[in-house]
PDB file of C-alpha atoms in Angstrom:
ATOM      1  CA  PRO P   1     215.091 233.478  56.719  1.00  0.00           C
ATOM      2  CA  GLU P   2     214.669 229.709  58.262  1.00  0.00           C
ATOM      3  CA  THR P   3     211.052 229.102  58.840  1.00  0.00           C
ATOM      4  CA  ALA P   4     209.710 226.594  60.570  1.00  0.00           C
ATOM      5  CA  ALA P   5     208.232 224.431  58.092  1.00  0.00           C
ATOM      6  CA  SER P   6     212.239 224.438  56.592  1.00  0.00           C
ATOM      7  CA  LYS P   7     213.151 223.393  59.289  1.00  0.00           C
ATOM      8  CA  ARG P   8     211.326 219.856  59.754  1.00  0.00           C
ATOM      9  CA  PRO P   9     212.757 217.293  58.668  1.00  0.00           C
ATOM     10  CA  ASN P  10     211.699 215.366  55.547  1.00  0.00           C
ATOM     11  CA  ALA P  11     208.786 212.706  55.950  1.00  0.00           C
ATOM     12  CA  THR P  12     209.521 209.777  54.451  1.00  0.00           C
ATOM     13  CA  PRO P  13     206.831 208.189  52.464  1.00  0.00           C
ATOM     14  CA  PRO P  14     205.560 205.059  52.640  1.00  0.00           C
ATOM     15  CA  GLY P  15     206.845 202.396  51.032  1.00  0.00           C
ATOM     16  CA  PRO P  16     205.682 198.469  50.329  1.00  0.00           C
ATOM     17  CA  ALA P  17     206.820 197.008  53.657  1.00  0.00           C
ATOM     18  CA  SER P  18     204.365 199.605  55.688  1.00  0.00           C
ATOM     19  CA  ASP P  19     201.161 199.005  52.751  1.00  0.00           C
ATOM     20  CA  ASN P  20     201.946 195.077  53.289  1.00  0.00           C
ATOM     21  CA  LYS P  21     202.252 195.353  57.429  1.00  0.00           C
ATOM     22  CA  CYS P  22     199.306 198.005  57.414  1.00  0.00           C
ATOM     23  CA  ALA P  23     197.222 194.990  55.323  1.00  0.00           C
ATOM     24  CA  ARG P  24     197.934 192.325  57.500  1.00  0.00           C
ATOM     25  CA  LEU P  25     197.292 194.408  60.718  1.00  0.00           C
ATOM     26  CA  SER P  26     193.753 194.416  58.768  1.00  0.00           C
ATOM     27  CA  GLN P  27     193.424 190.549  58.290  1.00  0.00           C
ATOM     28  CA  ASP P  28     194.115 189.729  61.721  1.00  0.00           C
ATOM     29  CA  GLU P  29     191.436 192.708  62.857  1.00  0.00           C
ATOM     30  CA  ASN P  30     189.399 191.112  59.952  1.00  0.00           C
ATOM     31  CA  ASN P  31     189.715 187.231  61.188  1.00  0.00           C
ATOM     32  CA  LYS P  32     189.631 188.107  64.692  1.00  0.00           C
ATOM     33  CA  VAL P  33     185.902 189.675  64.259  1.00  0.00           C
ATOM     34  CA  ALA P  34     184.885 187.086  61.975  1.00  0.00           C
ATOM     35  CA  ALA P  35     185.974 183.830  64.226  1.00  0.00           C
ATOM     36  CA  LEU P  36     183.579 185.738  67.476  1.00  0.00           C
ATOM     37  CA  PHE P  37     181.041 186.230  65.387  1.00  0.00           C
ATOM     38  CA  GLN P  38     181.368 182.529  64.323  1.00  0.00           C
ATOM     39  CA  THR P  39     181.092 182.024  67.897  1.00  0.00           C
ATOM     40  CA  PHE P  40     177.623 184.155  68.305  1.00  0.00           C
ATOM     41  CA  LYS P  41     176.068 181.770  64.825  1.00  0.00           C
ATOM     42  CA  GLU P  42     177.089 178.736  66.936  1.00  0.00           C
ATOM     43  CA  ARG P  43     176.462 179.034  70.118  1.00  0.00           C
ATOM     44  CA  LEU P  44     172.689 181.319  68.603  1.00  0.00           C
ATOM     45  CA  ASP P  45     172.215 177.838  66.816  1.00  0.00           C
ATOM     46  CA  VAL P  46     172.460 175.352  69.666  1.00  0.00           C
ATOM     47  CA  LYS P  47     170.132 177.290  71.304  1.00  0.00           C
ATOM     48  CA  GLN P  48     167.495 177.697  68.146  1.00  0.00           C
ATOM     49  CA  ASP P  49     168.283 173.924  68.555  1.00  0.00           C
ATOM     50  CA  ARG P  50     167.219 173.534  71.422  1.00  0.00           C
ATOM     51  CA  ARG P  51     164.482 175.424  71.694  1.00  0.00           C
ATOM     52  CA  GLU P  52     162.701 173.710  68.730  1.00  0.00           C
ATOM     53  CA  ARG P  53     162.826 171.090  70.801  1.00  0.00           C
ATOM     54  CA  ILE P  54     161.244 171.642  73.181  1.00  0.00           C
ATOM     55  CA  VAL P  55     158.594 173.318  71.474  1.00  0.00           C
ATOM     56  CA  LYS P  56     157.902 170.528  69.639  1.00  0.00           C
ATOM     57  CA  LEU P  57     157.873 168.541  72.976  1.00  0.00           C
ATOM     58  CA  SER P  58     155.393 170.449  73.835  1.00  0.00           C
ATOM     59  CA  ARG P  59     153.027 170.304  71.311  1.00  0.00           C
ATOM     60  CA  ASP P  60     153.137 167.011  71.579  1.00  0.00           C
ATOM     61  CA  ILE P  61     152.212 167.645  75.791  1.00  0.00           C
ATOM     62  CA  THR P  62     149.376 169.479  74.153  1.00  0.00           C
ATOM     63  CA  MET P  63     147.806 167.045  71.851  1.00  0.00           C
ATOM     64  CA  GLU P  64     148.198 164.242  73.879  1.00  0.00           C
ATOM     65  CA  SER P  65     146.499 166.778  77.497  1.00  0.00           C
ATOM     66  CA  LYS P  66     143.307 166.961  74.690  1.00  0.00           C
ATOM     67  CA  ARG P  67     143.292 164.016  74.538  1.00  0.00           C
ATOM     68  CA  LEU P  68     143.684 162.882  78.743  1.00  0.00           C
ATOM     69  CA  ILE P  69     140.547 165.724  78.962  1.00  0.00           C
ATOM     70  CA  PHE P  70     138.285 164.471  76.239  1.00  0.00           C
ATOM     71  CA  THR P  71     139.077 160.503  77.867  1.00  0.00           C
ATOM     72  CA  LEU P  72     138.293 162.140  81.491  1.00  0.00           C
ATOM     73  CA  HIS P  73     134.204 163.112  80.064  1.00  0.00           C
ATOM     74  CA  ARG P  74     132.866 159.512  79.610  1.00  0.00           C
ATOM     75  CA  VAL P  75     133.278 159.707  83.427  1.00  0.00           C
ATOM     76  CA  ALA P  76     130.317 162.136  82.936  1.00  0.00           C
ATOM     77  CA  GLY P  77     126.906 158.722  83.458  1.00  0.00           C
ATOM     78  CA  ALA P  78     128.937 156.448  83.980  1.00  0.00           C
ATOM     79  CA  SER P  79     128.898 153.506  86.673  1.00  0.00           C
ATOM     80  CA  ASP P  80     131.548 153.676  89.958  1.00  0.00           C
ATOM     81  CA  GLU P  81     133.853 150.573  89.149  1.00  0.00           C
ATOM     82  CA  GLU P  82     133.132 152.143  84.265  1.00  0.00           C
ATOM     83  CA  ARG P  83     134.549 155.768  86.429  1.00  0.00           C
ATOM     84  CA  LEU P  84     137.013 154.030  88.261  1.00  0.00           C
ATOM     85  CA  ALA P  85     138.262 152.132  84.925  1.00  0.00           C
ATOM     86  CA  VAL P  86     138.962 156.057  82.969  1.00  0.00           C
ATOM     87  CA  LEU P  87     140.713 157.795  86.221  1.00  0.00           C
ATOM     88  CA  THR P  88     143.167 154.656  86.384  1.00  0.00           C
ATOM     89  CA  GLU P  89     143.537 154.242  82.947  1.00  0.00           C
ATOM     90  CA  VAL P  90     144.333 159.042  82.369  1.00  0.00           C
ATOM     91  CA  SER P  91     146.278 158.828  85.639  1.00  0.00           C
ATOM     92  CA  GLN P  92     148.001 155.491  83.948  1.00  0.00           C
ATOM     93  CA  ARG P  93     148.348 157.832  80.690  1.00  0.00           C
ATOM     94  CA  LEU P  94     150.278 160.238  82.372  1.00  0.00           C
ATOM     95  CA  ASP P  95     152.907 158.997  83.889  1.00  0.00           C
ATOM     96  CA  LYS P  96     153.660 157.328  80.363  1.00  0.00           C
ATOM     97  CA  LEU P  97     153.699 161.156  78.987  1.00  0.00           C
ATOM     98  CA  ILE P  98     155.653 162.916  81.544  1.00  0.00           C
ATOM     99  CA  ALA P  99     158.260 159.791  81.409  1.00  0.00           C
ATOM    100  CA  SER P 100     158.193 160.272  77.465  1.00  0.00           C
ATOM    101  CA  LYS P 101     158.374 164.374  77.056  1.00  0.00           C
ATOM    102  CA  LEU P 102     158.379 166.250  80.530  1.00  0.00           C
ATOM    103  CA  LEU P 103     161.715 164.153  81.278  1.00  0.00           C
ATOM    104  CA  PRO P 104     162.688 165.059  77.687  1.00  0.00           C
ATOM    105  CA  ILE P 105     162.570 168.469  78.472  1.00  0.00           C
ATOM    106  CA  SER P 106     163.960 168.958  82.112  1.00  0.00           C
ATOM    107  CA  SER P 107     167.290 166.448  80.321  1.00  0.00           C
ATOM    108  CA  GLU P 108     167.809 169.296  77.401  1.00  0.00           C
ATOM    109  CA  LEU P 109     166.812 172.568  80.596  1.00  0.00           C
ATOM    110  CA  THR P 110     170.073 171.266  82.235  1.00  0.00           C
ATOM    111  CA  GLY P 111     172.066 173.953  82.643  1.00  0.00           C
ATOM    112  CA  GLN P 112     169.842 176.347  81.091  1.00  0.00           C
ATOM    113  CA  ASP P 113     168.105 179.174  82.105  1.00  0.00           C
ATOM    114  CA  PRO P 114     164.933 177.856  82.343  1.00  0.00           C
ATOM    115  CA  TRP P 115     163.469 181.400  82.204  1.00  0.00           C
ATOM    116  CA  GLU P 116     165.403 181.330  78.500  1.00  0.00           C
ATOM    117  CA  TYR P 117     162.818 179.041  77.548  1.00  0.00           C
ATOM    118  CA  ARG P 118     159.916 179.134  79.998  1.00  0.00           C
ATOM    119  CA  ARG P 119     158.075 179.884  76.902  1.00  0.00           C
ATOM    120  CA  ALA P 120     158.495 177.711  74.817  1.00  0.00           C
ATOM    121  CA  TYR P 121     157.157 174.770  76.163  1.00  0.00           C
ATOM    122  CA  SER P 122     154.404 176.752  78.792  1.00  0.00           C
ATOM    123  CA  PRO P 123     151.827 176.447  76.242  1.00  0.00           C
ATOM    124  CA  GLY P 124     151.907 172.035  77.308  1.00  0.00           C
ATOM    125  CA  LEU P 125     152.814 172.929  80.488  1.00  0.00           C
ATOM    126  CA  GLN P 126     149.531 174.399  80.849  1.00  0.00           C
ATOM    127  CA  GLU P 127     147.337 172.512  79.372  1.00  0.00           C
ATOM    128  CA  LEU P 128     149.175 168.916  81.530  1.00  0.00           C
ATOM    129  CA  ILE P 129     148.607 170.903  84.520  1.00  0.00           C
ATOM    130  CA  GLU P 130     144.713 171.284  83.189  1.00  0.00           C
ATOM    131  CA  ALA P 131     144.606 167.609  82.929  1.00  0.00           C
ATOM    132  CA  MET P 132     146.209 166.924  85.781  1.00  0.00           C
ATOM    133  CA  THR P 133     143.890 169.178  88.255  1.00  0.00           C
ATOM    134  CA  PHE P 134     140.975 167.358  85.772  1.00  0.00           C
ATOM    135  CA  LEU P 135     142.310 164.513  87.426  1.00  0.00           C
ATOM    136  CA  GLU P 136     142.854 165.118  90.518  1.00  0.00           C
ATOM    137  CA  PHE P 137     138.936 167.311  90.796  1.00  0.00           C
ATOM    138  CA  LEU P 138     137.717 163.956  89.772  1.00  0.00           C
ATOM    139  CA  SER P 139     139.383 161.764  92.090  1.00  0.00           C
ATOM    140  CA  THR P 140     138.660 163.655  94.932  1.00  0.00           C
ATOM    141  CA  GLY P 141     136.825 166.834  94.507  1.00  0.00           C
ATOM    142  CA  ARG P 142     139.886 169.111  95.543  1.00  0.00           C
ATOM    143  CA  LEU P 143     142.100 171.049  93.537  1.00  0.00           C
ATOM    144  CA  LEU P 144     145.756 170.174  93.449  1.00  0.00           C
ATOM    145  CA  SER P 145     148.226 172.326  94.532  1.00  0.00           C
ATOM    146  CA  LEU P 146     150.926 173.885  92.728  1.00  0.00           C
ATOM    147  CA  SER P 147     153.577 173.078  95.684  1.00  0.00           C
ATOM    148  CA  GLY P 148     152.164 169.468  97.465  1.00  0.00           C
ATOM    149  CA  GLY P 149     150.678 168.181  93.556  1.00  0.00           C
ATOM    150  CA  VAL P 150     151.949 169.267  90.069  1.00  0.00           C
ATOM    151  CA  ARG P 151     155.656 169.654  91.054  1.00  0.00           C
ATOM    152  CA  ASP P 152     155.541 166.197  92.833  1.00  0.00           C
ATOM    153  CA  ARG P 153     154.700 164.248  90.075  1.00  0.00           C
ATOM    154  CA  LEU P 154     156.940 166.587  87.229  1.00  0.00           C
ATOM    155  CA  PRO P 155     160.956 166.233  86.839  1.00  0.00           C
ATOM    156  CA  SER P 156     162.072 168.054  89.556  1.00  0.00           C
ATOM    157  CA  GLY P 157     164.590 170.199  86.659  1.00  0.00           C
ATOM    158  CA  LEU P 158     161.812 171.092  85.115  1.00  0.00           C
ATOM    159  CA  LEU P 159     160.209 175.256  86.040  1.00  0.00           C
ATOM    160  CA  VAL P 160     156.772 175.777  86.801  1.00  0.00           C
ATOM    161  CA  SER P 161     155.801 178.796  87.654  1.00  0.00           C
ATOM    162  CA  GLN P 162     153.060 180.011  89.692  1.00  0.00           C
ATOM    163  CA  PHE P 163     151.796 181.417  85.639  1.00  0.00           C
ATOM    164  CA  ASP P 164     151.325 178.121  83.818  1.00  0.00           C
ATOM    165  CA  TYR P 165     149.746 176.753  86.972  1.00  0.00           C
ATOM    166  CA  LEU P 166     147.179 179.629  87.362  1.00  0.00           C
ATOM    167  CA  LEU P 167     146.660 180.270  83.129  1.00  0.00           C
ATOM    168  CA  GLY P 168     146.866 175.644  83.439  1.00  0.00           C
ATOM    169  CA  VAL P 169     144.138 176.280  86.503  1.00  0.00           C
ATOM    170  CA  CYS P 170     141.985 179.010  84.513  1.00  0.00           C
ATOM    171  CA  ASP P 171     141.634 176.606  81.648  1.00  0.00           C
ATOM    172  CA  LEU P 172     140.083 173.754  84.309  1.00  0.00           C
ATOM    173  CA  SER P 173     137.016 176.395  84.818  1.00  0.00           C
ATOM    174  CA  GLY P 174     136.142 175.095  81.254  1.00  0.00           C
ATOM    175  CA  GLU P 175     135.838 171.882  81.364  1.00  0.00           C
ATOM    176  CA  LEU P 176     134.103 171.538  84.947  1.00  0.00           C
ATOM    177  CA  MET P 177     131.472 173.367  82.362  1.00  0.00           C
ATOM    178  CA  ARG P 178     131.251 171.218  80.008  1.00  0.00           C
ATOM    179  CA  LEU P 179     131.047 167.933  83.145  1.00  0.00           C
ATOM    180  CA  ALA P 180     128.721 169.646  85.085  1.00  0.00           C
ATOM    181  CA  LEU P 181     126.324 170.204  81.635  1.00  0.00           C
ATOM    182  CA  ASN P 182     127.268 167.133  79.843  1.00  0.00           C
ATOM    183  CA  ALA P 183     125.874 165.333  84.229  1.00  0.00           C
ATOM    184  CA  ALA P 184     122.510 167.587  83.698  1.00  0.00           C
ATOM    185  CA  ALA P 185     121.348 166.270  80.372  1.00  0.00           C
ATOM    186  CA  LYS P 186     121.807 162.729  82.188  1.00  0.00           C
ATOM    187  CA  ALA P 187     119.210 163.913  84.926  1.00  0.00           C
ATOM    188  CA  ASP P 188     122.877 163.212  87.309  1.00  0.00           C
ATOM    189  CA  PHE P 189     122.347 166.030  89.855  1.00  0.00           C
ATOM    190  CA  ASP P 190     124.657 166.641  92.244  1.00  0.00           C
ATOM    191  CA  THR P 191     127.621 166.847  90.112  1.00  0.00           C
ATOM    192  CA  PRO P 192     126.419 170.629  88.747  1.00  0.00           C
ATOM    193  CA  GLU P 193     125.636 171.451  91.957  1.00  0.00           C
ATOM    194  CA  ARG P 194     129.239 170.111  93.005  1.00  0.00           C
ATOM    195  CA  VAL P 195     131.521 171.840  90.348  1.00  0.00           C
ATOM    196  CA  LEU P 196     129.134 175.253  91.009  1.00  0.00           C
ATOM    197  CA  ALA P 197     130.679 175.226  94.341  1.00  0.00           C
ATOM    198  CA  PHE P 198     134.255 174.234  93.673  1.00  0.00           C
ATOM    199  CA  LEU P 199     134.068 176.785  90.685  1.00  0.00           C
ATOM    200  CA  GLN P 200     133.077 179.784  92.699  1.00  0.00           C
ATOM    201  CA  LYS P 201     135.723 179.008  95.551  1.00  0.00           C
ATOM    202  CA  LEU P 202     137.803 178.872  92.461  1.00  0.00           C
ATOM    203  CA  LEU P 203     135.990 182.418  90.816  1.00  0.00           C
ATOM    204  CA  GLY P 204     136.127 183.925  94.231  1.00  0.00           C
ATOM    205  CA  CYS P 205     140.022 183.329  94.571  1.00  0.00           C
ATOM    206  CA  CYS P 206     141.375 184.193  91.152  1.00  0.00           C
ATOM    207  CA  GLU P 207     139.822 187.256  91.637  1.00  0.00           C
ATOM    208  CA  THR P 208     141.685 188.238  94.298  1.00  0.00           C
ATOM    209  CA  VAL P 209     144.984 188.650  91.547  1.00  0.00           C
ATOM    210  CA  PRO P 210     145.619 191.802  89.044  1.00  0.00           C
ATOM    211  CA  ASP P 211     143.828 190.369  86.088  1.00  0.00           C
ATOM    212  CA  ARG P 212     146.723 193.538  85.146  1.00  0.00           C
ATOM    213  CA  GLY P 213     150.854 193.805  86.358  1.00  0.00           C
ATOM    214  CA  PRO P 214     153.768 194.164  84.905  1.00  0.00           C
ATOM    215  CA  ASP P 215     155.215 193.906  81.606  1.00  0.00           C
ATOM    216  CA  TRP P 216     156.444 190.056  82.464  1.00  0.00           C
ATOM    217  CA  PHE P 217     152.666 188.818  83.258  1.00  0.00           C
ATOM    218  CA  PRO P 218     151.087 186.812  82.206  1.00  0.00           C
ATOM    219  CA  LYS P 219     149.210 188.909  78.147  1.00  0.00           C
ATOM    220  CA  ASP P 220     145.978 186.290  78.516  1.00  0.00           C
ATOM    221  CA  PHE P 221     145.163 185.812  82.348  1.00  0.00           C
ATOM    222  CA  ALA P 222     142.632 188.695  82.049  1.00  0.00           C
ATOM    223  CA  GLY P 223     141.245 186.741  79.254  1.00  0.00           C
ATOM    224  CA  LYS P 224     141.099 183.234  80.720  1.00  0.00           C
ATOM    225  CA  LEU P 225     139.492 185.471  84.113  1.00  0.00           C
ATOM    226  CA  GLU P 226     136.404 186.321  82.183  1.00  0.00           C
ATOM    227  CA  THR P 227     136.090 183.504  79.942  1.00  0.00           C
ATOM    228  CA  MET P 228     135.531 181.251  83.955  1.00  0.00           C
ATOM    229  CA  ARG P 229     133.490 184.239  84.970  1.00  0.00           C
ATOM    230  CA  GLN P 230     131.743 182.699  82.478  1.00  0.00           C
ATOM    231  CA  SER P 231     131.548 179.299  82.700  1.00  0.00           C
ATOM    232  CA  VAL P 232     130.139 179.523  86.536  1.00  0.00           C
ATOM    233  CA  GLU P 233     127.342 181.372  85.121  1.00  0.00           C
ATOM    234  CA  LYS P 234     126.946 178.407  82.476  1.00  0.00           C
ATOM    235  CA  VAL P 235     127.111 176.005  85.375  1.00  0.00           C
ATOM    236  CA  GLU P 236     124.957 178.731  87.270  1.00  0.00           C
ATOM    237  CA  THR P 237     122.046 178.769  85.377  1.00  0.00           C
ATOM    238  CA  VAL P 238     121.975 174.898  84.856  1.00  0.00           C
ATOM    239  CA  CYS P 239     121.421 174.528  88.506  1.00  0.00           C
ATOM    240  CA  TYR P 240     119.087 177.062  88.674  1.00  0.00           C
ATOM    241  CA  GLN P 241     117.094 175.452  85.389  1.00  0.00           C
ATOM    242  CA  GLN P 242     117.566 172.184  88.041  1.00  0.00           C
ATOM    243  CA  CYS P 243     115.337 173.793  90.462  1.00  0.00           C
ATOM    244  CA  LEU P 244     113.287 174.980  88.807  1.00  0.00           C
ATOM    245  CA  ARG P 245     112.515 171.121  87.024  1.00  0.00           C
ATOM    246  CA  CYS P 246     111.926 169.841  90.883  1.00  0.00           C
ATOM    247  CA  ILE P 247     110.526 172.518  92.043  1.00  0.00           C
ATOM    248  CA  GLU P 248     107.579 171.672  89.160  1.00  0.00           C
ATOM    249  CA  GLU P 249     107.157 168.205  89.439  1.00  0.00           C
ATOM    250  CA  SER P 250     106.979 167.883  93.249  1.00  0.00           C
ATOM    251  CA  ASN P 251     104.641 170.709  92.791  1.00  0.00           C
ATOM    252  CA  ILE P 252     105.228 173.288  95.435  1.00  0.00           C
ATOM    253  CA  GLN P 253     104.742 176.470  96.094  1.00  0.00           C
ATOM    254  CA  LEU P 254     106.525 179.169  96.813  1.00  0.00           C
ATOM    255  CA  PRO P 255     106.827 181.691  98.900  1.00  0.00           C
ATOM    256  CA  VAL P 256     104.911 184.866  97.289  1.00  0.00           C
ATOM    257  CA  VAL P 257     106.919 188.195  98.824  1.00  0.00           C
ATOM    258  CA  THR P 258     105.042 191.389  99.657  1.00  0.00           C
ATOM    259  CA  HIS P 259     107.148 195.071  99.394  1.00  0.00           C
TER     260      HIS P 259
END
């Protein structure tokens, strides 16, 4: 009797034409995948090259900003004329730095997602903000704001986040502490008191910000906040020592408090 298997037509064995067709299809698929990954490679190379250029510019900004801060410390014990000359010089150099380094970064970010490259230039930007706020304090005694001060002076296409501003302001406390110590060493009693009043208000504002947050929150804020507290304590100690020295020199008798 015939079975179901015996009724089936005999399968035609694959021939050379079929093998060639499969090989061509496989080769075409491989070419498409290779072309796709080549496109990915080119895009990644472009992004990496752009990132490297931005990192290099950021390093240059960091170095020049440190030089500006060092120059600003020359105002300690200087005459009014010398002080004005230093502030004018730093302001002019700051404009040149923005034009030569910040503007190219802004151009690199044109048409790009700025948050994708923020970490590449954030260190230099923080150092620049530290120099800008230090210059503002020495010029006016005030804190340079983010929206009405920092962003207005920097290129409009450059992302300046609240995090960069906050971290730069935290670093400012260290420079103000050095300013107070240098002034005290040169018998300048007014500067440490002004610095202390400013730092105490600044610390109070910064302490309202949580020192920890989500994954996108800057991890180094807690450390910078603790460093700011230490800077404030050092200036408080300097002012306290000045008060004791004045009391000793004037032979003022302090009231005795009894309980």
